JSON list of C-alpha atoms in Angstrom, two decimals:
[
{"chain": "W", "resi": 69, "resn": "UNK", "atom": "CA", "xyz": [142.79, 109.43, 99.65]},
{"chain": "W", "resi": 70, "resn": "UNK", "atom": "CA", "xyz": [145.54, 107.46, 100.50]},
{"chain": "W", "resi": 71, "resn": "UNK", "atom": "CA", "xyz": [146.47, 106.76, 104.29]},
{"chain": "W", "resi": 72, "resn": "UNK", "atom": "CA", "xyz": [149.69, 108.62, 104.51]},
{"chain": "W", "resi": 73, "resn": "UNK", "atom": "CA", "xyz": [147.37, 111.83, 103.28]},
{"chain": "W", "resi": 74, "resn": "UNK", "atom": "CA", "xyz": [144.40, 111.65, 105.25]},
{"chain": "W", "resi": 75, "resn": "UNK", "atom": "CA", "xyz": [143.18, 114.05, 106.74]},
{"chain": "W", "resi": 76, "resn": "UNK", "atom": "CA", "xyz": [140.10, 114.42, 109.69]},
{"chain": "W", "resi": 77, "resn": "UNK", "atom": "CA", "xyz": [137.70, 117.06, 110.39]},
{"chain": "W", "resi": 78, "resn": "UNK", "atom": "CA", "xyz": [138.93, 118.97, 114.04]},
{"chain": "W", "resi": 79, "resn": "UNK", "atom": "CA", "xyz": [136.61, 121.73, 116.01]},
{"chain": "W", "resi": 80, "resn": "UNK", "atom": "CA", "xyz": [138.92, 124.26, 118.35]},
{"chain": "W", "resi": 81, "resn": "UNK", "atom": "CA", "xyz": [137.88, 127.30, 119.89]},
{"chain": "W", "resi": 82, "resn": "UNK", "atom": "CA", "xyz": [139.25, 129.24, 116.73]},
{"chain": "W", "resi": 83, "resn": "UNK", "atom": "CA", "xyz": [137.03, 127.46, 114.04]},
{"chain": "W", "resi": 84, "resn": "UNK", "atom": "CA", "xyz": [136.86, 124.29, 112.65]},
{"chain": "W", "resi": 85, "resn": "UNK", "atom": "CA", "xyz": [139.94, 123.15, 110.65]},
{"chain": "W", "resi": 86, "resn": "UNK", "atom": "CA", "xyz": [141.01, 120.21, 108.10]},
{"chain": "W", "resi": 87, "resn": "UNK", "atom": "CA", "xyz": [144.29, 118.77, 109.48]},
{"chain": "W", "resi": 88, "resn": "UNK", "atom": "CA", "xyz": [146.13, 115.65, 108.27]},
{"chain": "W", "resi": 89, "resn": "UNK", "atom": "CA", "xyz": [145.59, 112.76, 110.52]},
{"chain": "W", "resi": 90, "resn": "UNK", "atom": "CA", "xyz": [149.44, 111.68, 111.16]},
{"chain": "W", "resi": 91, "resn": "UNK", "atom": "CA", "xyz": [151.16, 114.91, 112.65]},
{"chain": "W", "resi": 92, "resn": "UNK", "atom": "CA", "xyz": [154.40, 113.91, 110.37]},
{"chain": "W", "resi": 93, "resn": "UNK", "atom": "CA", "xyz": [152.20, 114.49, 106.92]},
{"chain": "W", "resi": 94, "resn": "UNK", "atom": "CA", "xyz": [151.63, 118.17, 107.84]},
{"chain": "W", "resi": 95, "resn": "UNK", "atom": "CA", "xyz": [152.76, 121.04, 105.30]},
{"chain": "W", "resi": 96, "resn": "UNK", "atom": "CA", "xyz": [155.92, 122.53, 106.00]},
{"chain": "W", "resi": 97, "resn": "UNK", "atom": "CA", "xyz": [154.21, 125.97, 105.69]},
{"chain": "W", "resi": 98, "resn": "UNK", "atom": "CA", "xyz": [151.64, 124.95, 108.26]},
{"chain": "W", "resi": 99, "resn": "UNK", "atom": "CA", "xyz": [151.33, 127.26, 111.45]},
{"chain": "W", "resi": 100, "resn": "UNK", "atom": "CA", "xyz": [150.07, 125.86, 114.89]},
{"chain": "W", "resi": 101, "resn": "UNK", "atom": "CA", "xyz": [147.16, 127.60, 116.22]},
{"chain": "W", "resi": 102, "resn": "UNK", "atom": "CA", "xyz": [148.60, 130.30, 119.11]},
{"chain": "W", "resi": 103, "resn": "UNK", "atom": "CA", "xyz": [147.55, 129.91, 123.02]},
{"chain": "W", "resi": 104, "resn": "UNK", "atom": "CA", "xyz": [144.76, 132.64, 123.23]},
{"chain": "W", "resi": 105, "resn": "UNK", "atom": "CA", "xyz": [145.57, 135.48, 125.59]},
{"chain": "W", "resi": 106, "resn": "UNK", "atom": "CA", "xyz": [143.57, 134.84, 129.05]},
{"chain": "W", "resi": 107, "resn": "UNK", "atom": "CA", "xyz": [140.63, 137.03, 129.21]},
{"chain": "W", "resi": 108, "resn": "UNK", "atom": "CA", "xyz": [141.83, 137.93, 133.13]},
{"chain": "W", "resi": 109, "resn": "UNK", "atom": "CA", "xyz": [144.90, 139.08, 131.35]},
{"chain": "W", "resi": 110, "resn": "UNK", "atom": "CA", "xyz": [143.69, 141.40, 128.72]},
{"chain": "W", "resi": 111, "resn": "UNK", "atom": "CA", "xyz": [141.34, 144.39, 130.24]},
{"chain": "W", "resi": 112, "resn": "UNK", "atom": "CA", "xyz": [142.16, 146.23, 127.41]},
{"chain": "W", "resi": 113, "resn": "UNK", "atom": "CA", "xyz": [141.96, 146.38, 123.50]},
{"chain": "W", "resi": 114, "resn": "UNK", "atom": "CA", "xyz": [145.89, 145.20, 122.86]},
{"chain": "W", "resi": 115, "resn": "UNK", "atom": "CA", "xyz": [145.48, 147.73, 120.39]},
{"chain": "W", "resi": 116, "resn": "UNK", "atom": "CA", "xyz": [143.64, 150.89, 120.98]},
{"chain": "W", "resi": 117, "resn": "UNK", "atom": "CA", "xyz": [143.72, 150.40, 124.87]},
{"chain": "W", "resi": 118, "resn": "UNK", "atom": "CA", "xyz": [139.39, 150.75, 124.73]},
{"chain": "W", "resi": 119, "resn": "UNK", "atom": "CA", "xyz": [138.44, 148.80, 128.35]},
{"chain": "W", "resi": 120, "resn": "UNK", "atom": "CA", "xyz": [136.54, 146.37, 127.93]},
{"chain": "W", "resi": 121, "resn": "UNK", "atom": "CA", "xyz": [133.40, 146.01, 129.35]},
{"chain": "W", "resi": 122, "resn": "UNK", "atom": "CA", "xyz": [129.64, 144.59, 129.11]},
{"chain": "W", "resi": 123, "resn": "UNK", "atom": "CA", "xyz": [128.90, 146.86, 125.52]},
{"chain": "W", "resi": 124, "resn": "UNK", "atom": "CA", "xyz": [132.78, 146.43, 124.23]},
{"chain": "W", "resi": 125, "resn": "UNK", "atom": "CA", "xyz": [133.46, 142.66, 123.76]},
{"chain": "W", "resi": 126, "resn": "UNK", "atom": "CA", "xyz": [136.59, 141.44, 123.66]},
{"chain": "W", "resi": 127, "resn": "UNK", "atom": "CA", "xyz": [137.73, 138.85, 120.61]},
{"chain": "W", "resi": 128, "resn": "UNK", "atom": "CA", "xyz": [140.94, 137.05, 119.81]},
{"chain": "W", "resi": 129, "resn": "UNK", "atom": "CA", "xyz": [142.73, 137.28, 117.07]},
{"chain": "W", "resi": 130, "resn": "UNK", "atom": "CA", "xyz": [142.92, 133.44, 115.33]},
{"chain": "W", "resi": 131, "resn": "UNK", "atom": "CA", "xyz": [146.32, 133.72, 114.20]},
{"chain": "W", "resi": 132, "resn": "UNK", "atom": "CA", "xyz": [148.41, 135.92, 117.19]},
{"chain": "W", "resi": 133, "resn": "UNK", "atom": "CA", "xyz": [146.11, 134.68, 119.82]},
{"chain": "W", "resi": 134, "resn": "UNK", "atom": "CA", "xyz": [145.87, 138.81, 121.10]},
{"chain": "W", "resi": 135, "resn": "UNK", "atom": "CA", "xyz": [142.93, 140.33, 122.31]},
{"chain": "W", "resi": 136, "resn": "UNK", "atom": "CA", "xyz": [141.03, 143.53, 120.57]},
{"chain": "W", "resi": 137, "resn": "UNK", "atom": "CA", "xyz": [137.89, 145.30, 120.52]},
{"chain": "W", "resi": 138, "resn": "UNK", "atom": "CA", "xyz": [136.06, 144.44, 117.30]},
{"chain": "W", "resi": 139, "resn": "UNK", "atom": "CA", "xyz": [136.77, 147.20, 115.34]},
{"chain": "W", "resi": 140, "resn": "UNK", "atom": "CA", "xyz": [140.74, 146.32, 115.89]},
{"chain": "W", "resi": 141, "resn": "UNK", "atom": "CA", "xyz": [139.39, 142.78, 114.97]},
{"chain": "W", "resi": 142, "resn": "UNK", "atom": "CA", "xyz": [136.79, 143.12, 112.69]},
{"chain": "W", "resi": 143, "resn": "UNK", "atom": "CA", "xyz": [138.21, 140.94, 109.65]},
{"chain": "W", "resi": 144, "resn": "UNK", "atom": "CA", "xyz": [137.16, 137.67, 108.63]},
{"chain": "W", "resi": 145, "resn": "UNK", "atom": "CA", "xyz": [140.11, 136.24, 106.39]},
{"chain": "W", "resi": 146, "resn": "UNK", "atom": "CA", "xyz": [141.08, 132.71, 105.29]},
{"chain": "W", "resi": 147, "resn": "UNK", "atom": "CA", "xyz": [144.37, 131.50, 107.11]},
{"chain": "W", "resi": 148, "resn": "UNK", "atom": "CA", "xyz": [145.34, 128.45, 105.34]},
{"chain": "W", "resi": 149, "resn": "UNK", "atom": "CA", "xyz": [148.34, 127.74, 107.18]},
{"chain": "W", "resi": 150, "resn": "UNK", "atom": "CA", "xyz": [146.27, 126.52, 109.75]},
{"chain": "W", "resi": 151, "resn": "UNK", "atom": "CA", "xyz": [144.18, 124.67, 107.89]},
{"chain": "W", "resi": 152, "resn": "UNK", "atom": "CA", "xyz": [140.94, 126.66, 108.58]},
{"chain": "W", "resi": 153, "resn": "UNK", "atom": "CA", "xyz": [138.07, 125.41, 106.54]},
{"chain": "W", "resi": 154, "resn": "UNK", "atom": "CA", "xyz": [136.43, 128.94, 106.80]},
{"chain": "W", "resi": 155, "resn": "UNK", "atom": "CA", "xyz": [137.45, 132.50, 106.52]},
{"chain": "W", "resi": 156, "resn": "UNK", "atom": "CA", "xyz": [138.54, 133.32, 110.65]},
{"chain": "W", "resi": 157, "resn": "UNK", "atom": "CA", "xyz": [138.44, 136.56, 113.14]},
{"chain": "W", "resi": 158, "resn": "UNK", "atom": "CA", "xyz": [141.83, 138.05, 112.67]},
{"chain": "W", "resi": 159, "resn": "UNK", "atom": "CA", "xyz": [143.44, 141.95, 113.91]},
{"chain": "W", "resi": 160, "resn": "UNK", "atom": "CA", "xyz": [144.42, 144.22, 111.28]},
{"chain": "W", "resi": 161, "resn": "UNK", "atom": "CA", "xyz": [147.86, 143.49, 111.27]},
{"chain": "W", "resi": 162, "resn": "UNK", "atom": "CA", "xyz": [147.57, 139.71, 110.91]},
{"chain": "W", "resi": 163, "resn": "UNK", "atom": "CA", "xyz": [144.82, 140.07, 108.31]},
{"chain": "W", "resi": 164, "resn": "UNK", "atom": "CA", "xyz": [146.94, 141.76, 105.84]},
{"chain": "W", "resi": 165, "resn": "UNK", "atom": "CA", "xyz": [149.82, 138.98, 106.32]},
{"chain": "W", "resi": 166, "resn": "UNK", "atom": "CA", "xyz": [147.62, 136.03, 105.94]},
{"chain": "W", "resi": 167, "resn": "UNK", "atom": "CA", "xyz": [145.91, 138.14, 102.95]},
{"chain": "W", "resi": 168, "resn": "UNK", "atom": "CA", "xyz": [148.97, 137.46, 100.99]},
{"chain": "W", "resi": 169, "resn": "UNK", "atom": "CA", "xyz": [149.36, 134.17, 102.29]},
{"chain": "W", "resi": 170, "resn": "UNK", "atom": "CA", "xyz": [146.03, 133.09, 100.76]},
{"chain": "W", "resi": 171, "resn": "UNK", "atom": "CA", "xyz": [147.59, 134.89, 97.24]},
{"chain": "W", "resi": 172, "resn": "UNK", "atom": "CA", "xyz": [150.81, 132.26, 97.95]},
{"chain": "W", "resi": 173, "resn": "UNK", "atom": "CA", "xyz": [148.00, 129.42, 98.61]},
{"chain": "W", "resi": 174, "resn": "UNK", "atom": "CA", "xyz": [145.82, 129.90, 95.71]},
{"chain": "W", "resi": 175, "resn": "UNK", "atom": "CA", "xyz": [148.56, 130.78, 92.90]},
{"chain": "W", "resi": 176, "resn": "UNK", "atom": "CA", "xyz": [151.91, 129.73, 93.63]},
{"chain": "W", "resi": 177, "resn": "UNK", "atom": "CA", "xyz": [151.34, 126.38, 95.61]},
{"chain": "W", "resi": 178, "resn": "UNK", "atom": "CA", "xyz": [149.47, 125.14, 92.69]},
{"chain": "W", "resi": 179, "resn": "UNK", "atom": "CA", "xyz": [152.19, 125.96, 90.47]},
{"chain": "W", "resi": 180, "resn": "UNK", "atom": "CA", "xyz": [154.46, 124.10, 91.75]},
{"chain": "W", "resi": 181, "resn": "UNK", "atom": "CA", "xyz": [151.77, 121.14, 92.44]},
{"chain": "W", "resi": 182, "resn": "UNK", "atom": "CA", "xyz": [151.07, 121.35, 88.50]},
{"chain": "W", "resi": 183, "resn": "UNK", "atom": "CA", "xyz": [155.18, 120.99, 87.71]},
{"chain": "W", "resi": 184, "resn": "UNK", "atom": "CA", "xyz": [157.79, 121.86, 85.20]},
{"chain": "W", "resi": 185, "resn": "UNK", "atom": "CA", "xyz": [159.68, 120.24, 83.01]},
{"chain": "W", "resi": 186, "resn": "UNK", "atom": "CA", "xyz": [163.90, 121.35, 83.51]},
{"chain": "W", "resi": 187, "resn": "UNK", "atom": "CA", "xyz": [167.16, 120.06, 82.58]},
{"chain": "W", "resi": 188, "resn": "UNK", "atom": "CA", "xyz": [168.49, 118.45, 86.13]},
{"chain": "W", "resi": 189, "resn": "UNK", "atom": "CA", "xyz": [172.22, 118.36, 87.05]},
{"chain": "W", "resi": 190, "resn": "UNK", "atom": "CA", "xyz": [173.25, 116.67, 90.00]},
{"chain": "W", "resi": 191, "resn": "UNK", "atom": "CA", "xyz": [176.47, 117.87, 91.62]},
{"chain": "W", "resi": 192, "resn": "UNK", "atom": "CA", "xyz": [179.72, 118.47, 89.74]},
{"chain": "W", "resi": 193, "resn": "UNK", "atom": "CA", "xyz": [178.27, 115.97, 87.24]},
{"chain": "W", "resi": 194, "resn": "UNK", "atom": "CA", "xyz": [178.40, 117.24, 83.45]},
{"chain": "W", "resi": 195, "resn": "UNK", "atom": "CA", "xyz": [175.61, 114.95, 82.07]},
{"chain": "W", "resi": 196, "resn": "UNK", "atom": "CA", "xyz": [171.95, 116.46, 82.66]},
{"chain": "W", "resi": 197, "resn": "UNK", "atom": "CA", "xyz": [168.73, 114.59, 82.99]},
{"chain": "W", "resi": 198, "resn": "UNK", "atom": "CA", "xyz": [164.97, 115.70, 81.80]},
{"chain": "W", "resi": 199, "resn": "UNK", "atom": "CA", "xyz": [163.18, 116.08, 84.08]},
{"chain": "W", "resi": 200, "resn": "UNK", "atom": "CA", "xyz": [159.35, 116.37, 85.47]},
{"chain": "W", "resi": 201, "resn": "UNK", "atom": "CA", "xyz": [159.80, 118.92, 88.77]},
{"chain": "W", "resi": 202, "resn": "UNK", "atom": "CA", "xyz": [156.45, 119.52, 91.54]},
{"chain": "W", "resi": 203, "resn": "UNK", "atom": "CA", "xyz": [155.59, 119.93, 94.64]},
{"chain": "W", "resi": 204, "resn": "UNK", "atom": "CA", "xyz": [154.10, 116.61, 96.13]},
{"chain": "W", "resi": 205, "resn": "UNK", "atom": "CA", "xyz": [150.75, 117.10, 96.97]},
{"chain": "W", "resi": 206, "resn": "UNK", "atom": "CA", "xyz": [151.07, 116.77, 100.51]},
{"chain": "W", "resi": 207, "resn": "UNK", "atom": "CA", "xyz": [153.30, 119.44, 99.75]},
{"chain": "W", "resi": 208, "resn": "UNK", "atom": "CA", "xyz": [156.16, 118.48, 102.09]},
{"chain": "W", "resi": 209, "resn": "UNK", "atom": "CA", "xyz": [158.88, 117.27, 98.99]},
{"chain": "W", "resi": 210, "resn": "UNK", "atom": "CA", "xyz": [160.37, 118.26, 95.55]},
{"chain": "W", "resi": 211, "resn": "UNK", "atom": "CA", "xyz": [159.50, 115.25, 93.74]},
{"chain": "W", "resi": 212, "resn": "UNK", "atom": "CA", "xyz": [161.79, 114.77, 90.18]},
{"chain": "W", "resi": 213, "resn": "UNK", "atom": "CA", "xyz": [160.56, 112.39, 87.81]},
{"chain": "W", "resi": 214, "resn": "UNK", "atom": "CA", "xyz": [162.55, 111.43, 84.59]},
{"chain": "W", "resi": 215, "resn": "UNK", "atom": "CA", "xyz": [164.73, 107.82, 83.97]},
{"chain": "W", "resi": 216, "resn": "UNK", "atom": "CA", "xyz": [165.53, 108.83, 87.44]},
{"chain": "W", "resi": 217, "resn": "UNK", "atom": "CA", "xyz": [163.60, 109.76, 90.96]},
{"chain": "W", "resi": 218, "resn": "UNK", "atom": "CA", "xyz": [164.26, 111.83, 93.12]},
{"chain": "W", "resi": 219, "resn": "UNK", "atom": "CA", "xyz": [162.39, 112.92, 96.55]},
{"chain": "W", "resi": 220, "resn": "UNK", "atom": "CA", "xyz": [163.42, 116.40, 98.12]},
{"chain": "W", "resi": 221, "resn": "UNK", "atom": "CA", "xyz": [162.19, 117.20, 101.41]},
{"chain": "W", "resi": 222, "resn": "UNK", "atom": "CA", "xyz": [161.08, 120.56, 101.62]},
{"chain": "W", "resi": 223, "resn": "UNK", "atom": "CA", "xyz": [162.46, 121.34, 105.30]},
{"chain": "W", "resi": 224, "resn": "UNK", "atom": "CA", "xyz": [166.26, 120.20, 103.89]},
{"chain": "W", "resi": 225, "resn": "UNK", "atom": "CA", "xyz": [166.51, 122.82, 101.50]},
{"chain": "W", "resi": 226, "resn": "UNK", "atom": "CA", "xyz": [169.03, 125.18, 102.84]},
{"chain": "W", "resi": 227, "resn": "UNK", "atom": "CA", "xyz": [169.53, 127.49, 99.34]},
{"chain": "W", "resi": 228, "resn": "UNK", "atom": "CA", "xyz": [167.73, 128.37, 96.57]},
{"chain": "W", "resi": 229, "resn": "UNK", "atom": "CA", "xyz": [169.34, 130.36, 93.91]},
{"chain": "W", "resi": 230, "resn": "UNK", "atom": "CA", "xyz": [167.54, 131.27, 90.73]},
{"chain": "W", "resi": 231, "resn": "UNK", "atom": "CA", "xyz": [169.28, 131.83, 87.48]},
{"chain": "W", "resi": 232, "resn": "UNK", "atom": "CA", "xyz": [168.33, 134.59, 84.97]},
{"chain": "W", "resi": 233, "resn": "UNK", "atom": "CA", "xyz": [169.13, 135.99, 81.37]},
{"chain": "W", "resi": 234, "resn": "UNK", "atom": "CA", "xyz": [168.20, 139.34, 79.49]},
{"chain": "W", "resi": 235, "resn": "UNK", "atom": "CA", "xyz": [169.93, 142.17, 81.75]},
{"chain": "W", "resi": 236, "resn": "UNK", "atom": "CA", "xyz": [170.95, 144.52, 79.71]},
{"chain": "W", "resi": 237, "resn": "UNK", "atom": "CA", "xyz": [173.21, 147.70, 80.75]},
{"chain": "W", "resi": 238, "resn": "UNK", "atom": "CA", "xyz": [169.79, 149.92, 79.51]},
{"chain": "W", "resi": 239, "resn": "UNK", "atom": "CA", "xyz": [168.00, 148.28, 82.05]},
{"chain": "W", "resi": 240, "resn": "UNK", "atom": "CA", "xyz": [166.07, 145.09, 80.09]},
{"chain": "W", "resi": 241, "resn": "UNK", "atom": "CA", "xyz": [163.65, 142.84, 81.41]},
{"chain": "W", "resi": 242, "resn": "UNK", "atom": "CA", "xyz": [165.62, 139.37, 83.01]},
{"chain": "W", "resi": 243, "resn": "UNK", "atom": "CA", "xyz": [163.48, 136.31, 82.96]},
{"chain": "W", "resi": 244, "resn": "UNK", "atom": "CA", "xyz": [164.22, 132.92, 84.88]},
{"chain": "W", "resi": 245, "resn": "UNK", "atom": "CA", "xyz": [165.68, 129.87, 83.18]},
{"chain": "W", "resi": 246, "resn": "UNK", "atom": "CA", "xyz": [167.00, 128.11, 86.16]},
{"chain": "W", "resi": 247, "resn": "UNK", "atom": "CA", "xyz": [167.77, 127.53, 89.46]},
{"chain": "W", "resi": 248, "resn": "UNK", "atom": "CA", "xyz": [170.85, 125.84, 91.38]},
{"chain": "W", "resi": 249, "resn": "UNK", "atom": "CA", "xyz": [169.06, 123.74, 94.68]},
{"chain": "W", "resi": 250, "resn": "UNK", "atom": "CA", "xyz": [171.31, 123.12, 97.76]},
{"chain": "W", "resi": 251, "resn": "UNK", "atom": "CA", "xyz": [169.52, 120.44, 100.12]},
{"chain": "W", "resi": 252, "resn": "UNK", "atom": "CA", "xyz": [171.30, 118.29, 103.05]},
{"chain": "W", "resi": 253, "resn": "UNK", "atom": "CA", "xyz": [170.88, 115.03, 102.99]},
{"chain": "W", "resi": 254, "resn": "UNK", "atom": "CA", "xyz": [168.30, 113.32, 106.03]},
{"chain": "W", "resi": 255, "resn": "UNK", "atom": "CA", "xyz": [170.51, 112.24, 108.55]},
{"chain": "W", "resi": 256, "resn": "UNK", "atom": "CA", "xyz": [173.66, 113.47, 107.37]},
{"chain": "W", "resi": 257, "resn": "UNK", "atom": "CA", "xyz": [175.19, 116.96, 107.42]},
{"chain": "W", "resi": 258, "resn": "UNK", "atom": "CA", "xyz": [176.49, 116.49, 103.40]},
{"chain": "W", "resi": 259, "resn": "UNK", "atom": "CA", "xyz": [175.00, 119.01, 101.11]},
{"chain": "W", "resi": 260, "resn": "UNK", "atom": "CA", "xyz": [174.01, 117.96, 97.86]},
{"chain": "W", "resi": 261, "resn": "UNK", "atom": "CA", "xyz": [173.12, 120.24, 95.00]},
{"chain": "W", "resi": 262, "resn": "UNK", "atom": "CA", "xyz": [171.08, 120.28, 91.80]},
{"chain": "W", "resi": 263, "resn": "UNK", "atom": "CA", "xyz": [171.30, 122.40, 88.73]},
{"chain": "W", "resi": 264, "resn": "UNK", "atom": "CA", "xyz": [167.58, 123.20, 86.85]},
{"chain": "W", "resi": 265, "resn": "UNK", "atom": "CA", "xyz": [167.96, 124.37, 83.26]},
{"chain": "W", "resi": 266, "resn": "UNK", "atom": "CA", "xyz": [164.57, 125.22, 81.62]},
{"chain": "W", "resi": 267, "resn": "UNK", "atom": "CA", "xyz": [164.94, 123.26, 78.13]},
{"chain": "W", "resi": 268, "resn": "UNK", "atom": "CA", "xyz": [165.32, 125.87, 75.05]},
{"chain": "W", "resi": 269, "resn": "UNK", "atom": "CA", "xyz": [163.90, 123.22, 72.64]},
{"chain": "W", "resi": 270, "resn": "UNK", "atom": "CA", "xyz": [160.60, 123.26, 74.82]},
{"chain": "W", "resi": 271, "resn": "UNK", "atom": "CA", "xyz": [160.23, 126.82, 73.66]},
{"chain": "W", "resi": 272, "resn": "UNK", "atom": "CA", "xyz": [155.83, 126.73, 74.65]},
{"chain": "W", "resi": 273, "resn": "UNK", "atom": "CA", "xyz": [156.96, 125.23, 78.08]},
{"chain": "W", "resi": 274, "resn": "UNK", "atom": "CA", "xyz": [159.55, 128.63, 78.80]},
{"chain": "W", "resi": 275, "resn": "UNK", "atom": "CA", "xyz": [156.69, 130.44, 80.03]},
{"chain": "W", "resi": 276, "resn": "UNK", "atom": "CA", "xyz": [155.62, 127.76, 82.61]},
{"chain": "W", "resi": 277, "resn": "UNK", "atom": "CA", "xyz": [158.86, 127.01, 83.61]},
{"chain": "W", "resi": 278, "resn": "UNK", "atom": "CA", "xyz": [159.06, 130.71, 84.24]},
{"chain": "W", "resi": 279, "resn": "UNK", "atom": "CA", "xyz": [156.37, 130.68, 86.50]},
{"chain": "W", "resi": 280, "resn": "UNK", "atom": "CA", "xyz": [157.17, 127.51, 88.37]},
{"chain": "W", "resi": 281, "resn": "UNK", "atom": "CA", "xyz": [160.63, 129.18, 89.24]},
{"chain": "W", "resi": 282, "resn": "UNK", "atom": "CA", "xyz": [158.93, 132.37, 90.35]},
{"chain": "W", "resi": 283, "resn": "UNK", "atom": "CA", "xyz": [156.82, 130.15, 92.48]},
{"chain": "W", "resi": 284, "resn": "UNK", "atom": "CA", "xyz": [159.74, 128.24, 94.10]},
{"chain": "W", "resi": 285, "resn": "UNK", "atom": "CA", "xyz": [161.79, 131.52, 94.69]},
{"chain": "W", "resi": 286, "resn": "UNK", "atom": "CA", "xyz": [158.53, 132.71, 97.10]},
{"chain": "W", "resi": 287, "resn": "UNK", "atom": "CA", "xyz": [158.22, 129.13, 98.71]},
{"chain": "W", "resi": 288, "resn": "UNK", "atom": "CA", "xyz": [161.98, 130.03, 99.77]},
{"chain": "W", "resi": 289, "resn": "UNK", "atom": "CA", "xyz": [160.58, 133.20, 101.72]}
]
């Protein structure tokens, strides 16, 4: 693994996690662990009100950092934003967010990772370029490969706006066959943007271009 993408082995009171070992390779979906509520604070389930006491335990939530009873806290679920290595102790609430995190993790970030192949545009230029388009694998930049290179960070993209075909008045299916990219440049408040046109001659790629826009449209939320 190369130095810029190493990453180290860390134990907290929430659970052990895999972090990268320079603070300025994390993800830009990453999540810092929250400051645990002080036990002297919380006499009380946070969200049944059941005291606590010596038979009902108190536990904290791994990703609010909230203390509950354990049935209010019961779930064990993997939290990848933070880089857990296991599945943590999380309330109800946060368990069904991080649920579809893990959905995000497991289908859509390796999507993008995998890449695309697109038509590129840059500005109010009228020639395009072909294109190889992923996510890096440190997943912190766009990275476009073709007689050109390009390097996106992920944090500078302001807009996202993906491109479809197929409505019909009746109510037809629309599919995705683009996407126009606004980004700022690092130090510099100028916008640039970037035109992706899936290419209609690469009819067996449509589908995975498809999905690689799909998966870029949820990285935006």
């Amino acid at each position: 693994m190369s130095g810029g993408d190493a990453k180290k082995l860390v134990r907290s009171p929430s659970g052990l996690r895999m972090v990268p070992e320079h603070r300025a390779a994390r993800s830009p979906f990453g999540l810092d662990e929250p400051p645990w509520v002080p036990d002297k604070e919380c006499p009380r389930c946070m969200q049944c009100d059941t005291k606590f006491d010596f038979i009902t335990r108190k536990h904290h939530c791994r990703r609010c950092g909230k203390c509950f009873c354990d049935k209010c806290c019961s779930k064990k679920v993997p939290l990848p934003r933070m880089c857990f290595v296991d599945p943590v102790r999380q309330c109800a609430e946060c368990a069904l967010v991080s649920q579809k995190e893990t959905e995000f993790y497991d289908r859509q970030l390796k999507v993008l990772m995998n890449g695309a192949t697109f038509f590129v545009t840059l500005g109010t230029s009228d020639k395009s370029e072909l294109m190889v388009c992923r996510l890096s694998n440190n997943q912190r930049y766009l990275v476009l490969d073709g007689d050109s290179h390009y390097e996106i960070e992920i944090i500078q993209i302001s807009t996202v706006q993906i491109l479809t075909e197929g409505f019909t008045p009746g109510g037809g299916n629309t599919r995705a066959i683009g996407m126009i990219l606004q980004y700022k440049v690092p130090g510099s408040e100028e916008v640039m943007q970037m035109k992706f046109i899936a290419g209609e001659d690469f009819s067996c790629n449509k589908k995975l271009s498809a999905a690689w826009l799909a998966a870029m449209h949820k990285v935006t939320k």
